mmCIF file of C-alpha atoms in Angstrom:
data_model
loop_
_atom_site.group_PDB
_atom_site.id
_atom_site.type_symbol
_atom_site.label_atom_id
_atom_site.label_comp_id
_atom_site.label_asym_id
_atom_site.label_seq_id
_atom_site.Cartn_x
_atom_site.Cartn_y
_atom_site.Cartn_z
ATOM 1 C CA MET D 1 75.023 94.915 102.466
ATOM 2 C CA SER D 2 76.911 97.540 104.438
ATOM 3 C CA THR D 3 80.673 97.192 104.199
ATOM 4 C CA THR D 4 80.975 98.350 107.793
ATOM 5 C CA THR D 5 79.926 94.930 109.081
ATOM 6 C CA THR D 6 80.981 92.375 106.497
ATOM 7 C CA GLU D 7 84.414 91.784 107.972
ATOM 8 C CA THR D 8 83.190 90.491 111.327
ATOM 9 C CA VAL D 9 82.064 86.986 110.360
ATOM 10 C CA PRO D 10 82.840 84.861 107.297
ATOM 11 C CA GLN D 11 79.905 83.924 105.097
ATOM 12 C CA ASN D 12 77.522 81.500 106.862
ATOM 13 C CA GLY D 13 79.886 81.475 109.832
ATOM 14 C CA HIS D 14 82.318 79.214 108.016
ATOM 15 C CA SER D 15 85.433 79.538 105.913
ATOM 16 C CA ASN D 16 84.469 81.155 102.603
ATOM 17 C CA GLY D 17 87.117 79.726 100.332
ATOM 18 C CA THR D 18 90.827 79.183 100.042
ATOM 19 C CA SER D 19 91.737 82.742 101.087
ATOM 20 C CA SER D 20 89.773 82.408 104.324
ATOM 21 C CA ASN D 21 91.261 78.981 105.024
ATOM 22 C CA LYS D 22 94.714 80.538 104.682
ATOM 23 C CA PHE D 23 93.699 83.424 106.923
ATOM 24 C CA PHE D 24 92.397 81.102 109.642
ATOM 25 C CA ASP D 25 95.559 79.019 109.475
ATOM 26 C CA GLU D 26 97.737 82.094 109.850
ATOM 27 C CA VAL D 27 95.931 83.550 112.849
ATOM 28 C CA HIS D 28 95.748 80.125 114.582
ATOM 29 C CA PHE D 29 92.623 80.692 116.700
ATOM 30 C CA LEU D 30 90.677 78.071 118.644
ATOM 31 C CA GLY D 31 86.930 77.587 118.227
ATOM 32 C CA ASP D 32 84.320 74.890 118.775
ATOM 33 C CA LYS D 33 84.438 71.286 117.594
ATOM 34 C CA ASP D 34 81.896 71.898 114.798
ATOM 35 C CA GLY D 35 83.779 74.790 113.251
ATOM 36 C CA LYS D 36 80.969 77.281 113.841
ATOM 37 C CA VAL D 37 82.905 79.515 116.216
ATOM 38 C CA VAL D 38 85.388 81.379 114.014
ATOM 39 C CA ILE D 39 87.403 84.549 114.250
ATOM 40 C CA ARG D 40 86.452 87.478 112.042
ATOM 41 C CA SER D 41 88.256 87.679 108.718
ATOM 42 C CA PRO D 42 88.590 90.152 105.841
ATOM 43 C CA PRO D 43 85.442 90.309 103.734
ATOM 44 C CA ASN D 44 84.941 89.236 100.162
ATOM 45 C CA PHE D 45 83.595 91.922 97.814
ATOM 46 C CA ASN D 46 81.101 91.697 94.981
ATOM 47 C CA THR D 47 82.436 94.788 93.215
ATOM 48 C CA PRO D 48 85.556 96.987 93.277
ATOM 49 C CA GLU D 49 83.304 99.818 94.467
ATOM 50 C CA GLU D 50 82.395 97.817 97.574
ATOM 51 C CA GLU D 51 86.051 97.141 98.235
ATOM 52 C CA ARG D 52 86.901 100.815 97.795
ATOM 53 C CA GLU D 53 84.289 101.898 100.333
ATOM 54 C CA TYR D 54 85.438 99.325 102.872
ATOM 55 C CA GLN D 55 89.106 100.248 102.465
ATOM 56 C CA LYS D 56 88.347 103.968 102.737
ATOM 57 C CA GLN D 57 86.471 103.336 105.988
ATOM 58 C CA HIS D 58 89.501 101.592 107.427
ATOM 59 C CA LEU D 59 91.806 104.325 106.146
ATOM 60 C CA ALA D 60 89.746 107.036 107.840
ATOM 61 C CA ALA D 61 89.650 105.001 111.051
ATOM 62 C CA ALA D 62 93.434 104.547 110.914
ATOM 63 C CA PHE D 63 93.897 108.304 111.190
ATOM 64 C CA ARG D 64 91.669 108.364 114.265
ATOM 65 C CA VAL D 65 93.715 105.535 115.752
ATOM 66 C CA PHE D 66 96.944 107.410 115.063
ATOM 67 C CA ALA D 67 95.531 110.463 116.828
ATOM 68 C CA ARG D 68 94.729 108.342 119.886
ATOM 69 C CA GLN D 69 98.265 106.966 119.831
ATOM 70 C CA GLY D 70 99.744 110.468 119.835
ATOM 71 C CA PHE D 71 101.165 110.185 116.318
ATOM 72 C CA ASP D 72 99.786 113.586 115.287
ATOM 73 C CA GLU D 73 102.084 116.611 115.038
ATOM 74 C CA GLY D 74 101.020 119.706 113.133
ATOM 75 C CA VAL D 75 100.686 118.914 109.449
ATOM 76 C CA ALA D 76 103.225 116.062 109.557
ATOM 77 C CA GLY D 77 102.174 112.493 108.896
ATOM 78 C CA HIS D 78 100.221 110.698 106.223
ATOM 79 C CA ILE D 79 98.695 107.345 105.359
ATOM 80 C CA SER D 80 98.049 106.334 101.763
ATOM 81 C CA LEU D 81 95.855 103.639 100.253
ATOM 82 C CA ARG D 82 96.093 102.341 96.704
ATOM 83 C CA ASP D 83 92.758 102.798 94.948
ATOM 84 C CA PRO D 84 91.076 99.425 94.230
ATOM 85 C CA LEU D 85 89.602 100.826 90.999
ATOM 86 C CA ASN D 86 92.826 102.287 89.609
ATOM 87 C CA PRO D 87 96.130 101.014 91.025
ATOM 88 C CA HIS D 88 97.958 104.116 89.746
ATOM 89 C CA HIS D 89 95.891 106.356 92.020
ATOM 90 C CA PHE D 90 95.788 106.481 95.796
ATOM 91 C CA TRP D 91 93.817 107.969 98.668
ATOM 92 C CA ILE D 92 95.484 110.138 101.293
ATOM 93 C CA ASN D 93 94.652 112.636 104.033
ATOM 94 C CA PRO D 94 94.090 116.331 103.285
ATOM 95 C CA LEU D 95 96.827 118.731 104.337
ATOM 96 C CA SER D 96 96.170 120.594 107.622
ATOM 97 C CA MET D 97 93.310 118.472 108.932
ATOM 98 C CA HIS D 98 93.846 116.886 112.335
ATOM 99 C CA PHE D 99 93.914 113.091 112.311
ATOM 100 C CA SER D 100 91.172 112.983 114.958
ATOM 101 C CA MET D 101 88.723 114.788 112.649
ATOM 102 C CA ILE D 102 89.190 112.840 109.420
ATOM 103 C CA ARG D 103 86.146 111.084 107.958
ATOM 104 C CA VAL D 104 85.731 108.992 104.822
ATOM 105 C CA SER D 105 84.391 112.032 102.969
ATOM 106 C CA ASP D 106 87.584 113.980 103.783
ATOM 107 C CA LEU D 107 89.894 111.562 101.979
ATOM 108 C CA VAL D 108 91.590 112.856 98.848
ATOM 109 C CA LEU D 109 92.162 110.856 95.651
ATOM 110 C CA VAL D 110 95.329 111.721 93.707
ATOM 111 C CA ASN D 111 96.829 110.470 90.466
ATOM 112 C CA GLU D 112 100.388 109.498 89.612
ATOM 113 C CA LYS D 113 101.246 113.171 89.040
ATOM 114 C CA GLY D 114 100.026 114.257 92.463
ATOM 115 C CA GLN D 115 96.946 115.980 91.058
ATOM 116 C CA VAL D 116 93.778 115.979 93.157
ATOM 117 C CA LEU D 117 91.053 114.090 91.297
ATOM 118 C CA PRO D 118 87.257 114.295 91.276
ATOM 119 C CA GLY D 119 85.554 111.591 93.307
ATOM 120 C CA GLY D 120 87.312 112.467 96.549
ATOM 121 C CA ALA D 121 87.487 115.526 98.760
ATOM 122 C CA GLN D 122 88.740 118.613 96.942
ATOM 123 C CA HIS D 123 91.508 119.558 99.347
ATOM 124 C CA PRO D 124 95.272 120.055 98.879
ATOM 125 C CA ILE D 125 97.623 117.312 100.010
ATOM 126 C CA ASN D 126 101.096 117.266 101.536
ATOM 127 C CA GLY D 127 103.793 117.536 98.834
ATOM 128 C CA PRO D 128 106.417 115.447 100.659
ATOM 129 C CA ALA D 129 103.716 112.837 101.287
ATOM 130 C CA PHE D 130 103.154 112.446 97.564
ATOM 131 C CA ALA D 131 106.915 112.320 96.890
ATOM 132 C CA ILE D 132 107.289 109.391 99.282
ATOM 133 C CA HIS D 133 104.069 107.445 98.891
ATOM 134 C CA SER D 134 103.829 107.629 95.107
ATOM 135 C CA GLU D 135 107.259 106.043 94.740
ATOM 136 C CA ILE D 136 106.528 103.301 97.260
ATOM 137 C CA HIS D 137 103.256 102.432 95.516
ATOM 138 C CA LYS D 138 105.060 102.449 92.176
ATOM 139 C CA ALA D 139 107.967 100.277 93.334
ATOM 140 C CA ARG D 140 105.938 97.785 95.384
ATOM 141 C CA PRO D 141 102.692 96.676 93.704
ATOM 142 C CA ASP D 142 102.342 94.058 96.453
ATOM 143 C CA LEU D 143 101.827 96.808 99.046
ATOM 144 C CA ASN D 144 98.577 98.759 99.022
ATOM 145 C CA ALA D 145 99.060 101.055 102.004
ATOM 146 C CA ALA D 146 101.868 103.028 103.616
ATOM 147 C CA CYS D 147 102.025 104.950 106.905
ATOM 148 C CA HIS D 148 104.368 107.701 108.002
ATOM 149 C CA ALA D 149 104.041 109.882 111.083
ATOM 150 C CA HIS D 150 106.427 111.750 113.359
ATOM 151 C CA SER D 151 106.030 109.531 116.400
ATOM 152 C CA VAL D 152 108.273 110.338 119.349
ATOM 153 C CA TYR D 153 109.976 106.959 119.712
ATOM 154 C CA GLY D 154 110.309 106.476 115.967
ATOM 155 C CA LYS D 155 112.057 109.831 115.675
ATOM 156 C CA ALA D 156 114.341 109.141 118.622
ATOM 157 C CA PHE D 157 115.385 105.706 117.382
ATOM 158 C CA SER D 158 115.886 106.879 113.795
ATOM 159 C CA CYS D 159 118.979 108.872 114.761
ATOM 160 C CA PHE D 160 120.870 105.583 115.232
ATOM 161 C CA ALA D 161 120.257 104.578 111.579
ATOM 162 C CA ARG D 162 119.939 100.903 112.431
ATOM 163 C CA PRO D 163 117.157 98.306 112.739
ATOM 164 C CA ILE D 164 115.773 97.168 116.064
ATOM 165 C CA GLU D 165 117.357 94.111 117.655
ATOM 166 C CA MET D 166 115.668 90.736 118.076
ATOM 167 C CA LEU D 167 115.449 90.903 121.868
ATOM 168 C CA TYR D 168 111.812 90.098 122.608
ATOM 169 C CA GLN D 169 108.838 88.434 120.978
ATOM 170 C CA ASP D 170 107.141 91.522 119.552
ATOM 171 C CA ALA D 171 110.338 92.585 117.791
ATOM 172 C CA LEU D 172 110.153 89.365 115.763
ATOM 173 C CA ARG D 173 107.329 90.847 113.690
ATOM 174 C CA PHE D 174 110.181 92.740 112.027
ATOM 175 C CA TYR D 175 112.698 89.906 111.719
ATOM 176 C CA ASN D 176 114.399 90.294 108.309
ATOM 177 C CA ASP D 177 111.503 92.632 107.522
ATOM 178 C CA LEU D 178 112.851 96.057 108.496
ATOM 179 C CA ALA D 179 115.092 98.135 106.240
ATOM 180 C CA VAL D 180 117.107 101.275 106.987
ATOM 181 C CA TYR D 181 117.429 104.359 104.789
ATOM 182 C CA PRO D 182 120.926 105.452 105.885
ATOM 183 C CA ARG D 183 120.893 109.115 104.931
ATOM 184 C CA TYR D 184 119.029 112.333 105.611
ATOM 185 C CA GLY D 185 118.384 114.659 102.700
ATOM 186 C CA GLY D 186 116.170 117.230 104.385
ATOM 187 C CA THR D 187 112.427 117.525 103.878
ATOM 188 C CA VAL D 188 111.416 115.187 101.064
ATOM 189 C CA ILE D 189 110.318 117.471 98.236
ATOM 190 C CA SER D 190 111.191 115.377 95.199
ATOM 191 C CA THR D 191 110.113 112.027 93.854
ATOM 192 C CA GLU D 192 113.836 111.244 93.409
ATOM 193 C CA GLU D 193 114.214 111.179 97.192
ATOM 194 C CA GLY D 194 111.006 109.162 97.433
ATOM 195 C CA ALA D 195 112.451 106.686 94.935
ATOM 196 C CA ARG D 196 115.586 106.303 97.074
ATOM 197 C CA ILE D 197 113.429 105.553 100.103
ATOM 198 C CA ALA D 198 111.446 102.992 98.094
ATOM 199 C CA LYS D 199 114.722 101.416 96.939
ATOM 200 C CA ALA D 200 115.904 101.180 100.549
ATOM 201 C CA LEU D 201 112.651 99.425 101.445
ATOM 202 C CA GLY D 202 113.644 96.802 98.898
ATOM 203 C CA PRO D 203 111.578 94.058 97.280
ATOM 204 C CA THR D 204 110.394 92.280 100.423
ATOM 205 C CA CYS D 205 110.467 94.487 103.549
ATOM 206 C CA ARG D 206 107.311 96.128 104.820
ATOM 207 C CA SER D 207 108.965 98.741 107.050
ATOM 208 C CA VAL D 208 111.894 101.139 106.878
ATOM 209 C CA ILE D 209 113.686 103.335 109.407
ATOM 210 C CA LEU D 210 114.474 106.760 107.919
ATOM 211 C CA GLN D 211 117.702 108.095 109.404
ATOM 212 C CA ASN D 212 117.178 111.306 111.435
ATOM 213 C CA HIS D 213 113.537 111.325 110.404
ATOM 214 C CA GLY D 214 111.321 108.496 111.588
ATOM 215 C CA MET D 215 109.816 105.443 109.989
ATOM 216 C CA ILE D 216 107.424 104.113 107.350
ATOM 217 C CA THR D 217 105.396 100.928 107.550
ATOM 218 C CA CYS D 218 103.502 99.297 104.688
ATOM 219 C CA GLY D 219 101.077 96.460 104.121
ATOM 220 C CA ARG D 220 98.705 94.731 101.779
ATOM 221 C CA THR D 221 95.930 96.486 103.704
ATOM 222 C CA VAL D 222 95.820 99.761 105.580
ATOM 223 C CA ASP D 223 95.012 97.691 108.673
ATOM 224 C CA GLU D 224 98.301 95.820 108.368
ATOM 225 C CA ALA D 225 100.347 98.949 107.700
ATOM 226 C CA ALA D 226 98.736 100.871 110.577
ATOM 227 C CA PHE D 227 99.222 98.128 113.138
ATOM 228 C CA LEU D 228 102.835 97.660 112.064
ATOM 229 C CA PHE D 229 103.425 101.362 112.694
ATOM 230 C CA ILE D 230 102.010 101.104 116.219
ATOM 231 C CA ALA D 231 104.087 97.984 116.833
ATOM 232 C CA LEU D 232 107.309 99.437 115.449
ATOM 233 C CA ASP D 233 106.998 102.635 117.465
ATOM 234 C CA ARG D 234 106.622 100.576 120.635
ATOM 235 C CA CYS D 235 109.577 98.409 119.623
ATOM 236 C CA CYS D 236 111.698 101.546 119.194
ATOM 237 C CA HIS D 237 110.687 102.570 122.721
ATOM 238 C CA ALA D 238 111.477 99.136 124.157
ATOM 239 C CA GLN D 239 114.819 99.013 122.304
ATOM 240 C CA MET D 240 115.960 102.300 123.798
ATOM 241 C CA MET D 241 114.888 101.211 127.274
ATOM 242 C CA ALA D 242 116.835 97.962 126.877
ATOM 243 C CA ASN D 243 119.877 99.876 125.649
ATOM 244 C CA ALA D 244 119.687 102.246 128.607
ATOM 245 C CA ALA D 245 119.459 99.367 131.106
ATOM 246 C CA ALA D 246 122.223 97.233 129.572
ATOM 247 C CA GLY D 247 125.514 96.984 131.415
ATOM 248 C CA PRO D 248 127.798 94.573 133.279
ATOM 249 C CA GLY D 249 125.602 91.830 134.687
ATOM 250 C CA TRP D 250 122.714 93.068 132.557
ATOM 251 C CA GLU D 251 123.844 92.030 129.101
ATOM 252 C CA LYS D 252 121.132 91.749 126.447
ATOM 253 C CA VAL D 253 120.135 88.211 125.422
ATOM 254 C CA TYR D 254 119.181 87.767 121.770
ATOM 255 C CA ILE D 255 116.634 85.365 120.271
ATOM 256 C CA ASN D 256 118.238 82.792 117.997
ATOM 257 C CA GLN D 257 117.561 82.506 114.284
ATOM 258 C CA GLU D 258 115.357 79.399 114.317
ATOM 259 C CA GLU D 259 112.896 80.793 116.871
ATOM 260 C CA ALA D 260 112.996 84.221 115.212
ATOM 261 C CA GLU D 261 112.074 82.832 111.793
ATOM 262 C CA MET D 262 109.274 80.674 113.173
ATOM 263 C CA THR D 263 107.792 83.453 115.294
ATOM 264 C CA HIS D 264 107.952 85.981 112.458
ATOM 265 C CA LYS D 265 105.892 83.674 110.261
ATOM 266 C CA LYS D 266 103.384 83.019 113.045
ATOM 267 C CA SER D 267 103.100 86.495 114.581
ATOM 268 C CA GLY D 268 104.140 88.876 111.823
ATOM 269 C CA ASN D 269 102.180 87.635 108.815
ATOM 270 C CA SER D 270 99.732 89.912 106.999
ATOM 271 C CA SER D 271 96.664 88.074 108.304
ATOM 272 C CA LYS D 272 97.736 88.442 111.921
ATOM 273 C CA MET D 273 98.532 92.124 111.383
ATOM 274 C CA TRP D 274 95.104 92.744 109.839
ATOM 275 C CA LEU D 275 93.430 91.050 112.790
ATOM 276 C CA ALA D 276 95.547 92.955 115.325
ATOM 277 C CA PHE D 277 94.259 96.276 113.986
ATOM 278 C CA GLN D 278 90.554 95.415 114.260
ATOM 279 C CA PRO D 279 90.162 96.232 117.995
ATOM 280 C CA TYR D 280 91.545 99.714 117.306
ATOM 281 C CA TYR D 281 89.098 100.082 114.412
ATOM 282 C CA ASP D 282 86.200 98.946 116.596
ATOM 283 C CA GLN D 283 87.119 101.435 119.302
ATOM 284 C CA VAL D 284 87.189 104.549 117.119
ATOM 285 C CA VAL D 285 84.026 103.593 115.190
ATOM 286 C CA ARG D 286 82.077 102.937 118.389
ATOM 287 C CA GLU D 287 83.218 106.201 119.926
ATOM 288 C CA ASP D 288 82.424 108.265 116.833
ATOM 289 C CA PRO D 289 80.516 106.558 114.004
ATOM 290 C CA SER D 290 80.797 109.754 111.946
ATOM 291 C CA VAL D 291 84.282 108.622 110.931
ATOM 292 C CA LEU D 292 82.527 106.444 108.341
ATOM 293 C CA GLU D 293 80.562 109.300 106.796
#
């Protein structure tokens, strides 16, 4: 069965086990009274090879999505995906290929030393990308994907070296889930700097603001990490607009802790983030199916 379609409907149109039940609970959709109308959910895989192909398809599509969002800038930016067959290896984009052109066959597989491996495209990769992503994958085995790009609003907000404020509902995706790396050490060329970034991310956060640089978002899936990047960039934009508008008579009103905690669990969980990315995936695949080649 093609892995390009298995995520759209659970097996037999029903929940296919405990993991799907948890997914459905977390995305809190409404269907029919017989339970036949269900939201799409992540697929189950018969082999690690099937999972690898599916994840690579979503990784390639994520680059196309980033291009549409304007997150491309020269050779800056990278998204990595832990390899389902070997957790010490990961897939990443080739250096100097525009995000809008990347296909599955262009993805590069690298080992823990940053060496390009057989089995993927034989292209060089970005050195700073390896320095950052390798250390995040090493420090956080619970995270399988990481995104970094030089988005305009992420760059602008990073110069404040602080997290976004809990001012509106969408910001609550990052409630107690956004770290700050409070230093700038120049272009990241060493794994020591990457390790410091991974340490700043900590044991639980999925996202980190890099002072004077930008931001990184992570997730259990590339879908989750990619959507969080889109969401965080927009939150940085909204934060700066709110700051600019604030003044006497226009003081900012913050969301209280109880509502913030509840909404984060409901709207910021991994299942909801996976689902939120699927419309973007659908759009780029429909417009150019060659992304899956």
